[in-house]
CSV table of C-alpha atoms in Angstrom, one decimal:
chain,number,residue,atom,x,y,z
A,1,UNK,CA,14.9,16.3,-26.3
A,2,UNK,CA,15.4,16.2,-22.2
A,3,UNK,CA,12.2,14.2,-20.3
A,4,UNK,CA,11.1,17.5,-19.5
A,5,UNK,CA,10.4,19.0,-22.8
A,6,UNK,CA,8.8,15.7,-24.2
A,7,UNK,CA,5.7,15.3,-25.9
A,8,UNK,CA,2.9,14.9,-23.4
A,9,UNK,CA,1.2,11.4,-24.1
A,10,UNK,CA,-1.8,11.6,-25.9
A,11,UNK,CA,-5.1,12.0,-23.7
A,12,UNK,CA,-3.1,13.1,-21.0
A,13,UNK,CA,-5.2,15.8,-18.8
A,14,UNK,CA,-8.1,13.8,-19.4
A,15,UNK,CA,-6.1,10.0,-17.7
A,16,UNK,CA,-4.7,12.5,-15.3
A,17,UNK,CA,-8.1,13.8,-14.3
A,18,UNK,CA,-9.9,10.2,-14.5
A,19,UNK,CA,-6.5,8.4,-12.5
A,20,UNK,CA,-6.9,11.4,-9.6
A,21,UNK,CA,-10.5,10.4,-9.2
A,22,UNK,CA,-9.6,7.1,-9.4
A,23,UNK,CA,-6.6,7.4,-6.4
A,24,UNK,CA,-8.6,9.6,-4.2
A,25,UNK,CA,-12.2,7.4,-4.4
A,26,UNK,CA,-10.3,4.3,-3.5
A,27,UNK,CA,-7.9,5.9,-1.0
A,28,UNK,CA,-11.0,7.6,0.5
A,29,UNK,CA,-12.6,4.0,1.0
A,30,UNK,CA,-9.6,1.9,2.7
A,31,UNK,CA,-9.9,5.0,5.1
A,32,UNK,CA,-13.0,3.9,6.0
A,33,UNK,CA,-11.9,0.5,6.5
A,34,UNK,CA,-8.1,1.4,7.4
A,35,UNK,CA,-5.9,-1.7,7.1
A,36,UNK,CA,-4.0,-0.9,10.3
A,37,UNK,CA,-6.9,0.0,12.5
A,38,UNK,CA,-10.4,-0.9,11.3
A,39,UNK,CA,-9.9,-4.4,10.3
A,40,UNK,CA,-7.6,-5.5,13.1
A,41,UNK,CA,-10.4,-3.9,15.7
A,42,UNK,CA,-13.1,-5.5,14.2
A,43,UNK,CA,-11.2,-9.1,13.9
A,44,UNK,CA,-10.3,-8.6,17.8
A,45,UNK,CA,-14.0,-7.9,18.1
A,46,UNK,CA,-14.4,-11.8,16.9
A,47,UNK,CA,-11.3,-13.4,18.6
A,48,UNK,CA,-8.2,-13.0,21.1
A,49,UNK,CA,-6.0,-14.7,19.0
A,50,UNK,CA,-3.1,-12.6,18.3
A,51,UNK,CA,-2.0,-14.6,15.0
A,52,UNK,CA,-5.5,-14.5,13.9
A,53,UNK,CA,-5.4,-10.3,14.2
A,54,UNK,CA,-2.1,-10.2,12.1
A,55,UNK,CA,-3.3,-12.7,9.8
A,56,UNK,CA,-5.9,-9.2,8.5
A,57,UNK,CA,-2.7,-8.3,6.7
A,58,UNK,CA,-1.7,-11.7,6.1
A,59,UNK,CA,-4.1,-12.4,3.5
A,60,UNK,CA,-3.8,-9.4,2.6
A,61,UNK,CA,-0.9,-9.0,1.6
A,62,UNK,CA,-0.5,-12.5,0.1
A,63,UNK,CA,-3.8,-12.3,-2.1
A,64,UNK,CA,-2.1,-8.9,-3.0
A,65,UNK,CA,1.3,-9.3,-3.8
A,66,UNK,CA,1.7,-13.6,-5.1
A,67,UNK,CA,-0.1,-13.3,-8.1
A,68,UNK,CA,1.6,-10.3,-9.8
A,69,UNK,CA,4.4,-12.3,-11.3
A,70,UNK,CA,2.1,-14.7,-12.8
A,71,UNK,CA,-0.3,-12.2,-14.3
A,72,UNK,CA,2.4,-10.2,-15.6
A,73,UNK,CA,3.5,-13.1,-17.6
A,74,UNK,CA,0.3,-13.0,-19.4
A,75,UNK,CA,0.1,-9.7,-20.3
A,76,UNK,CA,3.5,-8.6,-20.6
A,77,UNK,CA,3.5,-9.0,-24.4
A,78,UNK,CA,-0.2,-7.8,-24.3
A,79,UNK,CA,-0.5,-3.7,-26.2
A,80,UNK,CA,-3.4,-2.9,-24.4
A,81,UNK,CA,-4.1,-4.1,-20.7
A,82,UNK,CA,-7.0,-2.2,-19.7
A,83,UNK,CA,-9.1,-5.1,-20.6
A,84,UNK,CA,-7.3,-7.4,-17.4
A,85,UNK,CA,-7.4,-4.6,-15.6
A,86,UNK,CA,-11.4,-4.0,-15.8
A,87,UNK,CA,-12.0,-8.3,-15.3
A,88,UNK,CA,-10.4,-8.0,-12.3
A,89,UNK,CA,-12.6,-5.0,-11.1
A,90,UNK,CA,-15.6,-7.6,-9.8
A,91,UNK,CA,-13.1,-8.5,-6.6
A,92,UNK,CA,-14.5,-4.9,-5.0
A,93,UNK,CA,-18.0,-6.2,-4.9
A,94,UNK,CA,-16.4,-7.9,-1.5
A,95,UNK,CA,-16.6,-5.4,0.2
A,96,UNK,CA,-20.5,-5.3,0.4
A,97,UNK,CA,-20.5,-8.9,1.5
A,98,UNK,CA,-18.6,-7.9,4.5
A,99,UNK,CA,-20.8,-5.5,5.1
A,100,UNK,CA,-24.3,-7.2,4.6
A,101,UNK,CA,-22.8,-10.3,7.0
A,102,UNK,CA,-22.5,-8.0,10.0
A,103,UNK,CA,-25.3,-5.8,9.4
A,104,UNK,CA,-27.3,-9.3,9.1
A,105,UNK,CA,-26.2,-10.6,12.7
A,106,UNK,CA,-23.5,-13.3,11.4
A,107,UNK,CA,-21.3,-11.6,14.1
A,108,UNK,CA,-23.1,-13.8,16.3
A,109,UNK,CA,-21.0,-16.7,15.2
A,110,UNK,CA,-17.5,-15.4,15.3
A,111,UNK,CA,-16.3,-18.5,13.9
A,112,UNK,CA,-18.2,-18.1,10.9
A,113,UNK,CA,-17.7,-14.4,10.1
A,114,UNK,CA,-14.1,-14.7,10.7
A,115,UNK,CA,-14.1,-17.1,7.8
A,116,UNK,CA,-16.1,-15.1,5.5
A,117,UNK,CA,-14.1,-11.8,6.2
A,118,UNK,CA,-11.2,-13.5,5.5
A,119,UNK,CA,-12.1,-15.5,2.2
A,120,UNK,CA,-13.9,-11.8,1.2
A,121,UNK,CA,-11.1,-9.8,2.1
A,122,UNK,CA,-8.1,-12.3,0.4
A,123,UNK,CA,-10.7,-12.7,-3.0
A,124,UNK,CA,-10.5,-8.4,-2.8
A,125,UNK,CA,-6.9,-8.2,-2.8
A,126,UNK,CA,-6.2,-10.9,-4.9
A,127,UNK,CA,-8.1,-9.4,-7.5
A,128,UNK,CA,-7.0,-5.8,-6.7
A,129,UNK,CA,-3.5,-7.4,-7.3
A,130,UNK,CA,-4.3,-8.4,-10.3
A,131,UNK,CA,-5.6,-5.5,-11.5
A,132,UNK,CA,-2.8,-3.1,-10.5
A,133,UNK,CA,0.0,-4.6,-12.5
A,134,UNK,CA,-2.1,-3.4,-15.8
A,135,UNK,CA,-3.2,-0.3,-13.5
A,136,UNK,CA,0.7,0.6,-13.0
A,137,UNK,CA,1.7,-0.2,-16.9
A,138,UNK,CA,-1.4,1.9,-17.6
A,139,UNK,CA,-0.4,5.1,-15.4
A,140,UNK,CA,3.5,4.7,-16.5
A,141,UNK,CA,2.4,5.6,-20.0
A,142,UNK,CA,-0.4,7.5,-19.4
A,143,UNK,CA,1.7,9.9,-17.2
A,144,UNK,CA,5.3,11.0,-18.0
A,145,UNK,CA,7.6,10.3,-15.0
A,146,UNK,CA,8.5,14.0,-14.5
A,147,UNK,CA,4.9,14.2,-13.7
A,148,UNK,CA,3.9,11.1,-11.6
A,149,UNK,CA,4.8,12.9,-8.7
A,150,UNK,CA,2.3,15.7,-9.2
A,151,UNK,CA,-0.6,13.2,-9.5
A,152,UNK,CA,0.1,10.9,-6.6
A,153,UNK,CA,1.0,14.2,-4.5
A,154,UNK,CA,-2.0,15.8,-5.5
A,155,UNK,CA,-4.3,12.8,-4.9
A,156,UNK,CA,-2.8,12.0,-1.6
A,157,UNK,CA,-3.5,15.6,-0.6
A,158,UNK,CA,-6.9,15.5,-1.7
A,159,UNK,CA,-8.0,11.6,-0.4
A,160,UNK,CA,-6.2,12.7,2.9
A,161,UNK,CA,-8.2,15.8,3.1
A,162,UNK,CA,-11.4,13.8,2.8
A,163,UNK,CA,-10.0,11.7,5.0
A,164,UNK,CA,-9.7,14.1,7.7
A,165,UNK,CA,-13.5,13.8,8.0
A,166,UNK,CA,-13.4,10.2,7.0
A,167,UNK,CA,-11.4,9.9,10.5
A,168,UNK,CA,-13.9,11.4,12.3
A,169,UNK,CA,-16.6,10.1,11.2
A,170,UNK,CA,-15.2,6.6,11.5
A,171,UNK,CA,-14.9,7.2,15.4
A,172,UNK,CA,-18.3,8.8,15.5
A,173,UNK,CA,-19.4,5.9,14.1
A,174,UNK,CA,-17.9,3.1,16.3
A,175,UNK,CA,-18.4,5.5,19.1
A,176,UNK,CA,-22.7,6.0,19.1
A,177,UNK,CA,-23.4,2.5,17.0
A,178,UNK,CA,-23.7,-0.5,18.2
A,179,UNK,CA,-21.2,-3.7,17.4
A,180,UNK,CA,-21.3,-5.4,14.8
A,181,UNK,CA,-24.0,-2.6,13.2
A,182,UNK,CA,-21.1,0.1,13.6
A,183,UNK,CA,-18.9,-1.9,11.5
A,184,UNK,CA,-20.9,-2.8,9.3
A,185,UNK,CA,-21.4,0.6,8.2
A,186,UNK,CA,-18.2,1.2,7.7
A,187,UNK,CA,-17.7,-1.4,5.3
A,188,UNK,CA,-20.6,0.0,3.2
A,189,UNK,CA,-19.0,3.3,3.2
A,190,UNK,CA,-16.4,1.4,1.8
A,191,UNK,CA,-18.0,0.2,-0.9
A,192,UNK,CA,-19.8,3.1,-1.5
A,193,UNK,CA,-16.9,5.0,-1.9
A,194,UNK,CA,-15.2,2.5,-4.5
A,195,UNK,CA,-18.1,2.6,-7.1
A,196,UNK,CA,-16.9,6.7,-8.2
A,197,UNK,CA,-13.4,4.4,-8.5
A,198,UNK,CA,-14.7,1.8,-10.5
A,199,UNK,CA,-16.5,4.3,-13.0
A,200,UNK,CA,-13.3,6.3,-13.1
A,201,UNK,CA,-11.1,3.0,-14.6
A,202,UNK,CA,-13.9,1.9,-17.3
A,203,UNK,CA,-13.4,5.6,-18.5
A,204,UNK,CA,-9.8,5.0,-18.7
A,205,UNK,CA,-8.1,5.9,-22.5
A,206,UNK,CA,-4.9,3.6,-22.7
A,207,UNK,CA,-2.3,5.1,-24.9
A,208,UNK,CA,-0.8,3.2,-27.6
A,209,UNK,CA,1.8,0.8,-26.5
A,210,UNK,CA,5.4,2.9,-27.1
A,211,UNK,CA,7.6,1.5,-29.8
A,212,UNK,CA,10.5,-0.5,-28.6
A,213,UNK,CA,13.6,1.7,-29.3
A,214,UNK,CA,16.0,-1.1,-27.9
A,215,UNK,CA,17.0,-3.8,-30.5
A,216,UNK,CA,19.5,-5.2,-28.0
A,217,UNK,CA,18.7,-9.2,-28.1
A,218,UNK,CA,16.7,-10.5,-25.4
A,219,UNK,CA,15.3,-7.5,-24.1
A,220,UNK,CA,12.1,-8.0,-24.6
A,221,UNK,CA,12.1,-11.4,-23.6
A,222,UNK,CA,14.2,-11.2,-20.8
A,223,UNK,CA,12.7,-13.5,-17.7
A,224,UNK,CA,12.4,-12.9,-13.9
A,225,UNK,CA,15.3,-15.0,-13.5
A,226,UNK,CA,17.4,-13.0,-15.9
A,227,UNK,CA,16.3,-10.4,-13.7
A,228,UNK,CA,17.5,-11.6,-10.8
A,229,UNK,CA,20.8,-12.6,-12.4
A,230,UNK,CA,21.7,-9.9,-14.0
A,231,UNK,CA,20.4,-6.2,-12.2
A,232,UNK,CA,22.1,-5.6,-9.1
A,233,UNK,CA,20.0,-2.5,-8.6
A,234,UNK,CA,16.8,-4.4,-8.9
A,235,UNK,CA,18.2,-6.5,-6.0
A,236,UNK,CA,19.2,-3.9,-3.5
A,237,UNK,CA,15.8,-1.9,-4.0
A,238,UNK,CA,14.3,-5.3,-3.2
A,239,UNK,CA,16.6,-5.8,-0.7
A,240,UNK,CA,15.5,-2.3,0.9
A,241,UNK,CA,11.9,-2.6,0.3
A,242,UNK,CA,11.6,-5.9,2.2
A,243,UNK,CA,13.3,-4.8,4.9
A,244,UNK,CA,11.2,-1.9,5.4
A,245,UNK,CA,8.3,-3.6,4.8
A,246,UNK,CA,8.9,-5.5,8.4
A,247,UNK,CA,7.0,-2.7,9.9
A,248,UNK,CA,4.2,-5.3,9.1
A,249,UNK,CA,5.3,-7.0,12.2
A,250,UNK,CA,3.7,-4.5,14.3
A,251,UNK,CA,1.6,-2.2,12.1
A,252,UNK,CA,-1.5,-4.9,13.1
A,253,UNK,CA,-0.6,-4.4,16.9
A,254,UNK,CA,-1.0,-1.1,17.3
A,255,UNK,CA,-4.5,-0.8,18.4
A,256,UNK,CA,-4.4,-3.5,20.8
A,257,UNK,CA,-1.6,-1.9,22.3
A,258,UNK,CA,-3.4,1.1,23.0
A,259,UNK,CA,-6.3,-0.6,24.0
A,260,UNK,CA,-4.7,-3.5,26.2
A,261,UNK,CA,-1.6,-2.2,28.1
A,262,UNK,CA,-2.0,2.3,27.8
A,263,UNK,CA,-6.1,1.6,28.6
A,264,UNK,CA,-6.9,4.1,25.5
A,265,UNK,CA,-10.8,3.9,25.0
A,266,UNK,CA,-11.5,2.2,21.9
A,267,UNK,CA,-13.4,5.1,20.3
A,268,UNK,CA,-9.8,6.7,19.9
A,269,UNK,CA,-9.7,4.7,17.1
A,270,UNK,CA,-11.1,7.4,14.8
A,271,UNK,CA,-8.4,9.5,16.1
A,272,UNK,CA,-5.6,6.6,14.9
A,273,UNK,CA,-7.5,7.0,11.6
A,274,UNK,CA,-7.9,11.1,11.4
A,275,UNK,CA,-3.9,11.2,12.6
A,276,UNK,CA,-3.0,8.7,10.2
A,277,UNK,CA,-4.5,10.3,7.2
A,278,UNK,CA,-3.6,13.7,8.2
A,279,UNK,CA,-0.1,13.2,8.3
A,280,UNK,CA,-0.2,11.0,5.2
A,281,UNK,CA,-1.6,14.2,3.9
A,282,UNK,CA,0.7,16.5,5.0
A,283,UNK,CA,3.8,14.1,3.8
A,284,UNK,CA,2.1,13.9,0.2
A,285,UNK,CA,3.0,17.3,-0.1
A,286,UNK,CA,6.5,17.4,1.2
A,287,UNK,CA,7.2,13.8,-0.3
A,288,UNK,CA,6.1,15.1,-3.8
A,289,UNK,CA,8.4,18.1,-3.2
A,290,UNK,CA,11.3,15.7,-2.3
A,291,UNK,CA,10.3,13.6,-5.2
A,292,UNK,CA,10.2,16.2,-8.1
A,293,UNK,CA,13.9,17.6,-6.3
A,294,UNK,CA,16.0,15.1,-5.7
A,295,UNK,CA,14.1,11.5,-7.2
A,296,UNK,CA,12.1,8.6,-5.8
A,297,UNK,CA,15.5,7.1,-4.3
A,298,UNK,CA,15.6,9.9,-1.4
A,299,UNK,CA,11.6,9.5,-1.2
A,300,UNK,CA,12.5,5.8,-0.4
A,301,UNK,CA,15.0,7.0,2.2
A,302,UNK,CA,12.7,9.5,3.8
A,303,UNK,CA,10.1,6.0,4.2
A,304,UNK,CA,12.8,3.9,6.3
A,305,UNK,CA,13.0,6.4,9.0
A,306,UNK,CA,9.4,7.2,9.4
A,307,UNK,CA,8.8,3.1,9.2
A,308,UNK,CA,11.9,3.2,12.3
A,309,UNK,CA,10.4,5.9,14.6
A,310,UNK,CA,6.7,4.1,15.0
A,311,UNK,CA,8.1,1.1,16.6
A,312,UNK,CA,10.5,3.5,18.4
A,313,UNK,CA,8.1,5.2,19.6
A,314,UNK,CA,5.4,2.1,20.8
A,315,UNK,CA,8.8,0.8,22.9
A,316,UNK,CA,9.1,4.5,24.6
A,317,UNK,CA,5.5,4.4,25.8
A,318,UNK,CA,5.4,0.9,27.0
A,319,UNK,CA,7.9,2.1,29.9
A,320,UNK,CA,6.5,2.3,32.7
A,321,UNK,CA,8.0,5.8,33.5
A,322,UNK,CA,6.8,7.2,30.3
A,323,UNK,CA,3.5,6.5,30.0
A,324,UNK,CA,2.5,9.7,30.3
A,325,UNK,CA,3.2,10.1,26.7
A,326,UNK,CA,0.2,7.5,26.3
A,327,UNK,CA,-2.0,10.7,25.1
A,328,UNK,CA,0.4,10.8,21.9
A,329,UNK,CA,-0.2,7.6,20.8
A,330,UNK,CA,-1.5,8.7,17.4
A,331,UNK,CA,2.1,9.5,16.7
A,332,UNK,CA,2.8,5.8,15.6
A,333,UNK,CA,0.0,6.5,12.8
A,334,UNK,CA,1.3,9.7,12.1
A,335,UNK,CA,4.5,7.8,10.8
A,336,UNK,CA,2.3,4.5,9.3
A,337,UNK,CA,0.4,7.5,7.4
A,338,UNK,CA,4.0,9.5,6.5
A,339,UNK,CA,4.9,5.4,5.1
A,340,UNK,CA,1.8,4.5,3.3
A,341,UNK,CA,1.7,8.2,1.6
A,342,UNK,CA,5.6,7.7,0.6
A,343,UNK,CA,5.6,4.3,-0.4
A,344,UNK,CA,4.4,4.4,-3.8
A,345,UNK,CA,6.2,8.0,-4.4
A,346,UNK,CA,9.4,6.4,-3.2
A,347,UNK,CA,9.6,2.6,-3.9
A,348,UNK,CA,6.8,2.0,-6.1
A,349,UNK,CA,7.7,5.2,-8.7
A,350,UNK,CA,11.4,4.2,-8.3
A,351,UNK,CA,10.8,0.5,-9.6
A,352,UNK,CA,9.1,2.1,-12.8
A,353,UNK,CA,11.9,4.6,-13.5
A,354,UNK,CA,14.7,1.2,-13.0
A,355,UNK,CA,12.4,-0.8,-15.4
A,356,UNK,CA,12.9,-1.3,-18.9
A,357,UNK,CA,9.7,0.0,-20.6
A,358,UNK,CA,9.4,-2.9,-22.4
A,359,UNK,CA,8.9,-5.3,-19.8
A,360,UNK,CA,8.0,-3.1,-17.2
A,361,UNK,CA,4.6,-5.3,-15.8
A,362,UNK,CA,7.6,-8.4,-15.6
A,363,UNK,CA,9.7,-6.0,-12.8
A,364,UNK,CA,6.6,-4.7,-11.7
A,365,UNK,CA,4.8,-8.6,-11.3
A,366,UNK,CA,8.8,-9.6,-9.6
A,367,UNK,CA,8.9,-7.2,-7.4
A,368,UNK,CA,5.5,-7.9,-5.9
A,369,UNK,CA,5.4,-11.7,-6.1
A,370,UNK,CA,9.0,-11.5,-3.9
A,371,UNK,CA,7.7,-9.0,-1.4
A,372,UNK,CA,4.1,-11.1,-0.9
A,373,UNK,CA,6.1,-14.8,-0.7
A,374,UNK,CA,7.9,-12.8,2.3
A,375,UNK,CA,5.5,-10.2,3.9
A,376,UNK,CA,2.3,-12.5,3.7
A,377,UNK,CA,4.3,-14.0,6.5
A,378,UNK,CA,5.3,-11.4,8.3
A,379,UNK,CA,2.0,-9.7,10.5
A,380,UNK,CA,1.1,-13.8,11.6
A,381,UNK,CA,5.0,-13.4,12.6
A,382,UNK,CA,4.6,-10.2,14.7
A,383,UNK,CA,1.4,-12.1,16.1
A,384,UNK,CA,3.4,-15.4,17.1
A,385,UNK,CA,6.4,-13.2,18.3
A,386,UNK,CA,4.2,-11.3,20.5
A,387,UNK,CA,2.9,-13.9,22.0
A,388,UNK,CA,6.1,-15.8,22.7
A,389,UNK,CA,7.6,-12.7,23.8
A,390,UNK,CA,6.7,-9.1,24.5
A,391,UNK,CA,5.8,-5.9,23.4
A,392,UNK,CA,9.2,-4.5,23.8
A,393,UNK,CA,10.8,-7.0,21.6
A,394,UNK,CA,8.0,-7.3,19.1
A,395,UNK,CA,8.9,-3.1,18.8
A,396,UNK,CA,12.1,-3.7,19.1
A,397,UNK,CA,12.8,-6.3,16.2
A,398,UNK,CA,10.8,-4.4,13.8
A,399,UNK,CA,12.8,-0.9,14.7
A,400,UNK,CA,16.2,-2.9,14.1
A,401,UNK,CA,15.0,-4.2,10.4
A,402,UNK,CA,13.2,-1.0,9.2
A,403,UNK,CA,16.7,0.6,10.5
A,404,UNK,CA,18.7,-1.5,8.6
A,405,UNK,CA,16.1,-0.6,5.5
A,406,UNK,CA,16.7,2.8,5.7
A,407,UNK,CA,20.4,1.9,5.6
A,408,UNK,CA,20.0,0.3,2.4
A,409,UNK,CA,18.1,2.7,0.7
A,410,UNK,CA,20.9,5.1,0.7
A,411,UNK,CA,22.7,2.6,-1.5
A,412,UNK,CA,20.3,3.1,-4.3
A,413,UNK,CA,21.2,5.3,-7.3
A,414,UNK,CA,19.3,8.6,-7.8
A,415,UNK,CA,17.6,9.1,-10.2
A,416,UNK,CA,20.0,10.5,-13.2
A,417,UNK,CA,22.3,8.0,-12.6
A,418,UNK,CA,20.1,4.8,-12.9
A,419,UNK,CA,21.2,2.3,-15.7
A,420,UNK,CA,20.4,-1.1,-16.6
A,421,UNK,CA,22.9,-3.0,-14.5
């Protein structure tokens, strides 16, 4: 029987309903406090430091990515994983703290809020990233691959929708309110936004673990390091995922730019957030087309160039004959918005379709463990090379290595031709 004509899983419309929710709630709330704009704004509210700024996605990324590995170990063998993935819920309650600080003056005393929006947001995605490898394994059986792309498409088209308005009240927001009140609000609208999220996941049904149809020997046991021994695909997808992923040397620098060397105003940065969800919006569309068509691999591809032409871009404007293009700025979040609303239908959906069901949370748990021991690093990077350099090389470095990602990605298999290497 081909993929197409199998059995759905069981519960399947209802864990496709509760999942959507799920996507476009938290989506929806990381608007509000967007990664790439909010949270490096409000840091460089608190501090000059350029290191400091990239370190937002530092931690982040880090508290994100390192534990996956280790947690995956745990419940690889596990049937049901919803239980880890509920414990791990209590990280979002965060969030709030951040929120309560600056609405309760500790802005006052950078030093101090600094640290506390830093332990609050690392505890956040450390326990996000905890949560997700069940969350993956979950979804992967919950939702047959020839339909993944339909529910990540659809909920990127519906969060982005919402966060059309989500963009425009954010600059509305930092516009008419007051500092730190203004950020404070958006860090409850945050929050408020995850609890619908939250709600979604407890209602969660699991289906039953799937039999395991391969008796080869070692299998199910196989280790990271067999991984890493043994499947040369695994390594080239990691190969081009990292190197992509070096649009974190820049991604935190955006906004500054704007702000320091165009002389954008700062309430513009409601229109970084409404162009940055609007063209993730649009791309969920054409990237779930793309997907459905021709697989994840070309999805992947597709996320190398629009990770290249940001930087691109950035180094076009900061010349002094072209700054008249200063007004199109939002173009560099167009294409973090086209990468963000790709990633997960490219790389992320590819890894699940290259790992063996079995012990997909292992490849799942690798693959993030390798990318956060390198990209925790790489924002504080961007930060240290800006400030020993340039823009212009700090946009040129990262075009070079997303380049050279999108290069790799074309060495990936498609779909109907992946095997266990």
């Amino acid at each position: 029987m081909s993929k197409d004509h199998a059995p759905l899983p069981p519960h399947y419309r209802y864990n496709f309903a509760v999942l959507l929710v799920d996507y476009i709630c938290f989506g929806v709330a990381f608007t509000f406090v967007s990664l790439n704009s909010v949270m490096p704004a409000l840091v460089g509210k608190l501090t000059t430091s350029a290191p400091l700024i990239g370190l937002v996605s530092t931690i982040f990324s880090g508290g994100w990515l390192l534990p996956q590995l280790f947690v995956a170990n745990i419940i690889n063998d596990k049937p049901y994983k919803k239980p880890y993935l509920l414990s791990a819920l209590s990280g979002r309650v965060t969030i709030w703290i951040v929120a309560l600080a600056l609405w309760s003056g500790l802005a006052d005393h950078p030093r101090l809020m600094l640290a506390l929006f830093f332990v609050c947001i690392g505890l956040f995605a450390t326990t996000d990233g905890i949560a997700s490898v069940s969350w993956f394994d979950i979804m992967a059986r919950a939702i047959p691959i020839q339909r993944r792309g339909r529910l990540i498409g659809i909920g990127q088209f519906a969060g982005g929708l919402a966060g059309i308005g989500v963009g425009a009240l954010v600059s509305l927001i930092l516009d008419r309110r007051p500092f730190p009140l203004n950020y404070a609000l958006l860090f409850a609208l945050a929050g408020t936004a995850l609890v619908p999220s939250t709600v979604a996941l407890c209602l969660l049904r699991e289906p039953p673990p799937a039999e395991n149809k391969d008796s080869r020997p070692g299998r199910r046991k196989a280790t990271w390091l067999h991984i890493l021994t043994t499947d040369r695909l695994f390594l080239r997808f990691m190969l081009a995922r990292l190197l992509v992923g070096m649009l974190g040397l820049t991604s935190s620098f955006y906004v500054l730019h704007a702000e320091q060397v165009l002389h954008l105003p700062g309430s513009i940065i409601g229109g970084f957030v409404a162009a940055q969800t609007l063209a993730g919006t649009i791309a969920s569309v054409g990237m779930g087309l793309v997907s459905e068509r021709w697989g994840s691999w070309a999805v992947a591809s597709l996320t190398g160039l629009a990770a290249a032409a940001g930087p691109l871009f950035a180094l076009v404007v900061h010349q002094p004959g072209a700054r008249w293009l200063a007004h199109a700025y939002p173009f560099v979040f167009m294409m973090l918005g086209v990468v963000n609303s790709a990633w997960m239908l490219g790389f992320t959906n590819y890894l699940l379709e290259i790992a063996p069901e079995e012990i997909r949370p292992t490849y799942v748990g690798l693959s993030n463990t390798m990318a956060g021991t390198v990209m925790m690093f790489v924002p504080m990077a961007g930060g240290w090379l800006l400030e020993a350099s340039s823009y212009p090389v700090l946009f040129g470095v990262t075009m070079a290595l997303t380049m050279l990602g999108f290069l790799v990605t074309l060495t990936l298999k498609p779909r109907g031709h992946i095997t266990c290497e």
